XYZ file of C-alpha atoms in Angstrom:
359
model
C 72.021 -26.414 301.924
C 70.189 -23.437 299.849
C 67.928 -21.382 301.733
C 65.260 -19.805 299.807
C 62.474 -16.621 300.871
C 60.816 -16.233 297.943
C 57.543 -14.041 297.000
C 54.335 -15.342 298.389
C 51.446 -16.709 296.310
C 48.546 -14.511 295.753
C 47.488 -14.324 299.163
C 51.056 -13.798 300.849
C 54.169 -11.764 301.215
C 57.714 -11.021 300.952
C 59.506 -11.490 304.431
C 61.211 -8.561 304.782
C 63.877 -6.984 306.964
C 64.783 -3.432 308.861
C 61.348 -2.262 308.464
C 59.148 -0.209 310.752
C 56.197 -1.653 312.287
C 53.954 0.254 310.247
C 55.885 -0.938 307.395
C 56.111 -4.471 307.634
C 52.667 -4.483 308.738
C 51.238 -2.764 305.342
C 53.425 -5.443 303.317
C 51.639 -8.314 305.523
C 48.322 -6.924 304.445
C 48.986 -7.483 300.764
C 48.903 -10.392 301.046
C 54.276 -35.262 327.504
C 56.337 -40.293 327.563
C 53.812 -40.957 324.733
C 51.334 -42.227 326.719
C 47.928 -41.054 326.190
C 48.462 -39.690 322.711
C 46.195 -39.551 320.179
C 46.232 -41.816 317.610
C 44.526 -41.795 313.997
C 45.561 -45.471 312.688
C 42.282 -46.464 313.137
C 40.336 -43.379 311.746
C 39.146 -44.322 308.194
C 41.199 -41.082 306.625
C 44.470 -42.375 308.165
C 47.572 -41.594 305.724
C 50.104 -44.095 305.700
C 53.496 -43.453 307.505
C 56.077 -44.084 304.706
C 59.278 -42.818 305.056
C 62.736 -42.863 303.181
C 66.708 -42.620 304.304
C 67.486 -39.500 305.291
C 70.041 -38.979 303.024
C 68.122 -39.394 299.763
C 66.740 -35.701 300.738
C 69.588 -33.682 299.503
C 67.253 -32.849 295.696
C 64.225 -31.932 297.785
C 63.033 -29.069 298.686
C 60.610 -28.895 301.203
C 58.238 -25.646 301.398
C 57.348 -24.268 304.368
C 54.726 -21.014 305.207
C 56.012 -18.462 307.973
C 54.861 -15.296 309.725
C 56.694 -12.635 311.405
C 59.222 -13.621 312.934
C 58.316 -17.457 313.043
C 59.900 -20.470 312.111
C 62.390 -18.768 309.577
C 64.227 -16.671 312.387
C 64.311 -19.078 315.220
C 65.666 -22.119 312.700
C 68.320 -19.485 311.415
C 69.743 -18.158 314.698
C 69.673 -21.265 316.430
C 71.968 -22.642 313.452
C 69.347 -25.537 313.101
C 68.676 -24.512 309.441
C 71.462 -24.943 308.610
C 71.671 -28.929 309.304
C 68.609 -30.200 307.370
C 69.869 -32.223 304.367
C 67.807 -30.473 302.235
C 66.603 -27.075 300.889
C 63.841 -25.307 302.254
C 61.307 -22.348 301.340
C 60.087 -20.379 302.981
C 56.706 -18.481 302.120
C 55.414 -15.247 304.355
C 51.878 -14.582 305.608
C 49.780 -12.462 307.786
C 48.467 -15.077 310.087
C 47.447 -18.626 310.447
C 44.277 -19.499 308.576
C 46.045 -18.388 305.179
C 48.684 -21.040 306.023
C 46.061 -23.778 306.513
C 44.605 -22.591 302.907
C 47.917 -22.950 301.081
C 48.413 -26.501 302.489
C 45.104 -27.900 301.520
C 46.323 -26.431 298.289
C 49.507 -28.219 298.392
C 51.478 -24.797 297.841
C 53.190 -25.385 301.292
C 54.457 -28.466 303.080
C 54.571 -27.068 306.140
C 53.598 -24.164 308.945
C 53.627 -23.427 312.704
C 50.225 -21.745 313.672
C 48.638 -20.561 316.799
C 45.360 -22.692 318.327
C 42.670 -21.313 316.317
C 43.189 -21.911 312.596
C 43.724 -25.825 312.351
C 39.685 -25.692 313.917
C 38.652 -23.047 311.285
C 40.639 -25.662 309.417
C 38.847 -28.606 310.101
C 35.624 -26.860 310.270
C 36.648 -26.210 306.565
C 37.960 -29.812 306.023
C 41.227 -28.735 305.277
C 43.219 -31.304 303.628
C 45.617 -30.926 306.968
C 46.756 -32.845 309.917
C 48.349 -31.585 313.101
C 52.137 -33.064 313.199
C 53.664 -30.955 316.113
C 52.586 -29.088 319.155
C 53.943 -26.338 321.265
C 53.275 -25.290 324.544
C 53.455 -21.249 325.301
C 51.452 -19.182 328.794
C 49.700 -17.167 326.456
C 50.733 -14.489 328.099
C 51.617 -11.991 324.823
C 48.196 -12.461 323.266
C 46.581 -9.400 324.675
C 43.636 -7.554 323.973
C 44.783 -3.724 323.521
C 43.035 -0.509 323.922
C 44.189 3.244 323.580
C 46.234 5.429 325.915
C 43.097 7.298 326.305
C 40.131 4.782 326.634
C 38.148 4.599 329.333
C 37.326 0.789 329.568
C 38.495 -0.898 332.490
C 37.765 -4.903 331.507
C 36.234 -6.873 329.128
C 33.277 -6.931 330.412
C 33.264 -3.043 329.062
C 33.596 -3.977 325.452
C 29.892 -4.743 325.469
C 28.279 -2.422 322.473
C 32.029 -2.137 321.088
C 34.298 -2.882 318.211
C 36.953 -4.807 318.365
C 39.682 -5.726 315.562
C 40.898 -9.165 315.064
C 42.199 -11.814 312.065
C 39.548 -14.020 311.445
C 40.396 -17.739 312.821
C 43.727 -16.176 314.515
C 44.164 -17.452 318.080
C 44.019 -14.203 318.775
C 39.927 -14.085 317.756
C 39.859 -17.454 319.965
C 41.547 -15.568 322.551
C 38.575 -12.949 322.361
C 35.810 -15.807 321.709
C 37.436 -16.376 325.520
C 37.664 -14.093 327.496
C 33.520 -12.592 326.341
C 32.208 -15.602 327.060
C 34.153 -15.395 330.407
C 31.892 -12.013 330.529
C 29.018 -13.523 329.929
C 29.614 -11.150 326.515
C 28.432 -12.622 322.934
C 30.462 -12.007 319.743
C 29.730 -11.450 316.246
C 27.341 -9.338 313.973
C 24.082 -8.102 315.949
C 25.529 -9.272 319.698
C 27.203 -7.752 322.298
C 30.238 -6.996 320.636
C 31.107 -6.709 316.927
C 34.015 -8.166 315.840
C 36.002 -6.237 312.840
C 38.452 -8.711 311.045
C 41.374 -7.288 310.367
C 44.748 -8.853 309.312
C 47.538 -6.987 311.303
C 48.380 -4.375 309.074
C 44.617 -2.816 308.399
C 43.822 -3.442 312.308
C 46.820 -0.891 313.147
C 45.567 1.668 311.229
C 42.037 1.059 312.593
C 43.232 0.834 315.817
C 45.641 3.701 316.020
C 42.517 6.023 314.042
C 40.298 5.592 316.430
C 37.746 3.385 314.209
C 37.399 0.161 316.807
C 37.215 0.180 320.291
C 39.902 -2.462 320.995
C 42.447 -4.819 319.031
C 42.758 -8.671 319.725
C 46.261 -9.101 318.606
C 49.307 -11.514 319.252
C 53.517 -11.150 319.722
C 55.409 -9.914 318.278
C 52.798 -7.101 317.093
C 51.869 -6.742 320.829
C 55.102 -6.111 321.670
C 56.173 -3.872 318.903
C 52.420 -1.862 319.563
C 52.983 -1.504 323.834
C 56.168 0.251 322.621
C 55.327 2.182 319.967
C 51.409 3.297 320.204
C 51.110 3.398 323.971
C 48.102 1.691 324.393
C 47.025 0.207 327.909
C 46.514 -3.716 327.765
C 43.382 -5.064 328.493
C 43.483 -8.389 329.118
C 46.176 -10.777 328.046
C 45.113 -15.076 327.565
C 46.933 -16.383 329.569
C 45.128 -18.439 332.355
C 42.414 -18.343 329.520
C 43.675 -19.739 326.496
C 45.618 -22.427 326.228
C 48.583 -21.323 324.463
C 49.248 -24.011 322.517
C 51.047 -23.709 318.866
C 50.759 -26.517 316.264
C 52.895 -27.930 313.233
C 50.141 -27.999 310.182
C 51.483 -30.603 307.453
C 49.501 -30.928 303.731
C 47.873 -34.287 303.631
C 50.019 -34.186 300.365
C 53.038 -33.948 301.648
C 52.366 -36.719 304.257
C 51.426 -38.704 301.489
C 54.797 -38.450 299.818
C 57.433 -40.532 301.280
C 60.079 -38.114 300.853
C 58.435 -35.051 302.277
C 57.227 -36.409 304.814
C 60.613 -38.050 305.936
C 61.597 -34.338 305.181
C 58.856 -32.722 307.382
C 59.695 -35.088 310.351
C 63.214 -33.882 310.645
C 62.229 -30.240 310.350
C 59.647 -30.446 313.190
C 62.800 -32.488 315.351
C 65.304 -29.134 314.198
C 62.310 -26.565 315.404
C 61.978 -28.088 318.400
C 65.585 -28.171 319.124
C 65.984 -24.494 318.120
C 63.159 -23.571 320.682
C 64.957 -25.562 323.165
C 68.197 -23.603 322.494
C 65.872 -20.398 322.262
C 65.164 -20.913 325.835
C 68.471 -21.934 327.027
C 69.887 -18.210 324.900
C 66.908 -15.995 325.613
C 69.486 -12.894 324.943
C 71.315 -14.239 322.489
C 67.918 -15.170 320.250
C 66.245 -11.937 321.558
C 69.237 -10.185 319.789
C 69.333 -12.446 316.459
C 65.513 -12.457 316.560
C 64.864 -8.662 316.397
C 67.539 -8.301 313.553
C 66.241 -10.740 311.633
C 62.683 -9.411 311.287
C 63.789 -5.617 311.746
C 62.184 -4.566 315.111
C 63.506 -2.795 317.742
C 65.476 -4.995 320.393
C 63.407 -3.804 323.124
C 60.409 -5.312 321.907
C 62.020 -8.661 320.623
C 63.282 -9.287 324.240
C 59.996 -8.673 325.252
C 58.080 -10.753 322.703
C 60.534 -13.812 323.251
C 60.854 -13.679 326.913
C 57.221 -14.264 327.141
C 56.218 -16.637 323.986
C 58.834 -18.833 323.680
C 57.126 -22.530 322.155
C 58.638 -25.762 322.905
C 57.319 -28.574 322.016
C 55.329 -30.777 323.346
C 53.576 -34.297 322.646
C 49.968 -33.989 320.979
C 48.636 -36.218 324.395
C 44.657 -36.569 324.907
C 44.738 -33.637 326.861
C 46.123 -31.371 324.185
C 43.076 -32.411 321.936
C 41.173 -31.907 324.829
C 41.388 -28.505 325.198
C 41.436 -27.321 321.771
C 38.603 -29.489 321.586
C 36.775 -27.014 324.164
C 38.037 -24.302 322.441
C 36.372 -25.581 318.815
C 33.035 -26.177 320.467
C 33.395 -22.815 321.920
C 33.224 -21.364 318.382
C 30.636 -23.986 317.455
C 28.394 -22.856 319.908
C 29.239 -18.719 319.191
C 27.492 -19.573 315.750
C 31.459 -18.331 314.279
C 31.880 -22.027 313.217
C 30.155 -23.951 310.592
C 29.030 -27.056 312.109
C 30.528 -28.856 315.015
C 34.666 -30.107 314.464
C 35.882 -33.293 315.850
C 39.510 -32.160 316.469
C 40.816 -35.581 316.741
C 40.154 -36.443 313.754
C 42.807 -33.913 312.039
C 45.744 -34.824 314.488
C 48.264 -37.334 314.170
C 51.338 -37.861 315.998
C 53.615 -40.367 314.059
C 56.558 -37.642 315.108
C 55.932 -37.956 318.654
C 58.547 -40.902 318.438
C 61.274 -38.410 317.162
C 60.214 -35.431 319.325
C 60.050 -37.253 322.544
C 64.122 -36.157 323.956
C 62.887 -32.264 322.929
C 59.850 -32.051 324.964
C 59.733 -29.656 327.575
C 57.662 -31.534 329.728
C 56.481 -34.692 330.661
C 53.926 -36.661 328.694
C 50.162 -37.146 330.617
């Protein structure tokens, strides 16, 4: 099969390779059984599950949006790219919530996210449903300070900046651990937020011009290495983690694609699965493949690894919490039923991959 990295639409990026952090970050800126799963046959925006032979796919080519060190690196070194019957695309951006854009668009097929942007998502009523989930201990989300601050916890960020990308699950991360604080965020409260894609927030961060930076792996990694800064907080035991599969109502609405999309969700989830069974072996690949140093890829992937997982009630459950969270912040326009953009007609074809038991 072709592989294809091509230049992103206006609002992404090249991927790129053997860069520096402050490189690749400046290029970024330019741009469990199935059980108790949620089901969306009876919703009255249901899209019909039509699907075609697998081997009819060999003309298609099915476009997907990455990030740093995403989807692209983990299908490549696990070999799982490789074995799709069909060409693929892949597209770079900063963070999630572009993604989300580009598939209500129909621009991308495809995209692995954090938890935050499919609620800005369907806050926005993105043309999007969530296909896939992934389960991760949060645990490289951090919130970051400098070598030299004085602030000993969160609830110290009262009166202070802090950088973060807008609808990132790292800004739900921070949403999190204030109103664990008792701490209110956003223009005029207790602590103003300053979104920042990656790239922007480094320099602010590094220059001294916000207090703090809400920021996920691999960029915490590659920062605790590079910029010395003391961590915070990290999420996890406060956010939930989980990573989702976004797919274009469009594509799902297309036979082929989503026949196509279905067995690239089934090849990511058995690349995580070898991911975790070769943590050195993708640590090595990994870091190579974006351009970091080793040292922080073994870091980032010994602690946010993703396999998947079914999309069970209690999955919707607590990114439900997490949406009303932002509802209630006044960050979120509205109130977001998350239900109603998740559908799990791969659950079927994911179920041998999952790393744990459906509830």
């Amino acid at each position: 099969m072709r592989i294809i990295d091509v230049p992103a639409r206006p609002s992404r990026t090249p991927s790129s390779r053997r860069r520096v952090l402050a490189a690749v970050l400046a290029t970024a800126a330019l741009t469990l059984g199935l059980a108790g799963c949620v089901q969306r046959d009876d919703t009255a925006d249901s899209i019909a599950d039509e699907t075609v032979e697998v081997s009819s796919l060999q003309d298609l080519t099915l476009h997907v949006g990455d990030q740093k060190g995403g989807t692209a690196a983990l299908l490549r070194a696990s070999g799982e790219l490789e074995k799709l019957p069909f060409d693929v695309e892949f597209s770079t951006f900063t963070s999630g919530p572009p993604q989300i854009e580009a598939a209500t668009a129909g621009k991308i097929d495809f995209a692995v996210t954090g938890n935050t942007p499919p609620i800005f998502g369907a806050a926005s009523n993105a043309k999007v449903k969530v296909v896939a989930g992934f389960a991760n201990n949060a645990s490289g989300d951090a919130i970051l300070i400098p070598g030299s601050s004085t602030l000993t916890s969160v609830a110290d960020l009262a009166g202070k900046k802090v950088a973060v990308a807008k609808g990132s699950s790292a800004h739900g991360h921070l949403l999190l651990q204030l109103n664990k604080a008792n701490l209110t965020l956003g223009p005029g409260k207790d602590v103003q937020p300053v979104f920042l894609q990656p790239a922007d927030a480094l320099s602010a961060f590094t220059s001294g011009n916000v207090d703090a930076w809400a920021i996920w792996d691999p960029y915490t990694a590659i920062v605790q290495l590079e910029n010395n800064p003391k961590t915070l907080v990290t999420a996890e035991g406060v956010s939930n983690g989980y990573g989702f599969g976004i797919a274009g109502d469009q594509a799902l609405t297309d036979p082929r694609r989503n026949t196509a999309v279905r067995e690239l969700v089934a090849g990511i989830a058995r690349a995580s699965n070898w991911a975790k069974a070769n943590p050195d072996a993708w640590a090595e690949k990994y870091s190579a493949e974006i351009g970091i140093d080793p040292r922080a890829g073994k870091i980032a992937q010994g602690r946010s690894l993703r396999p998947a997982i079914a999309l069970t009630d209690n999955v919707v459950e607590s990114q439900q919490t997490l949406a009303d969270a932002f509802a209630a912040s006044g960050q979120l326009q509205g109130e977001v039923t998350f239900a109603d953009f998740v559908d799990n007609r791969y659950d079927d074809a994911l179920t041998e991959y999952f790393s744990t038991p459906a509830s």
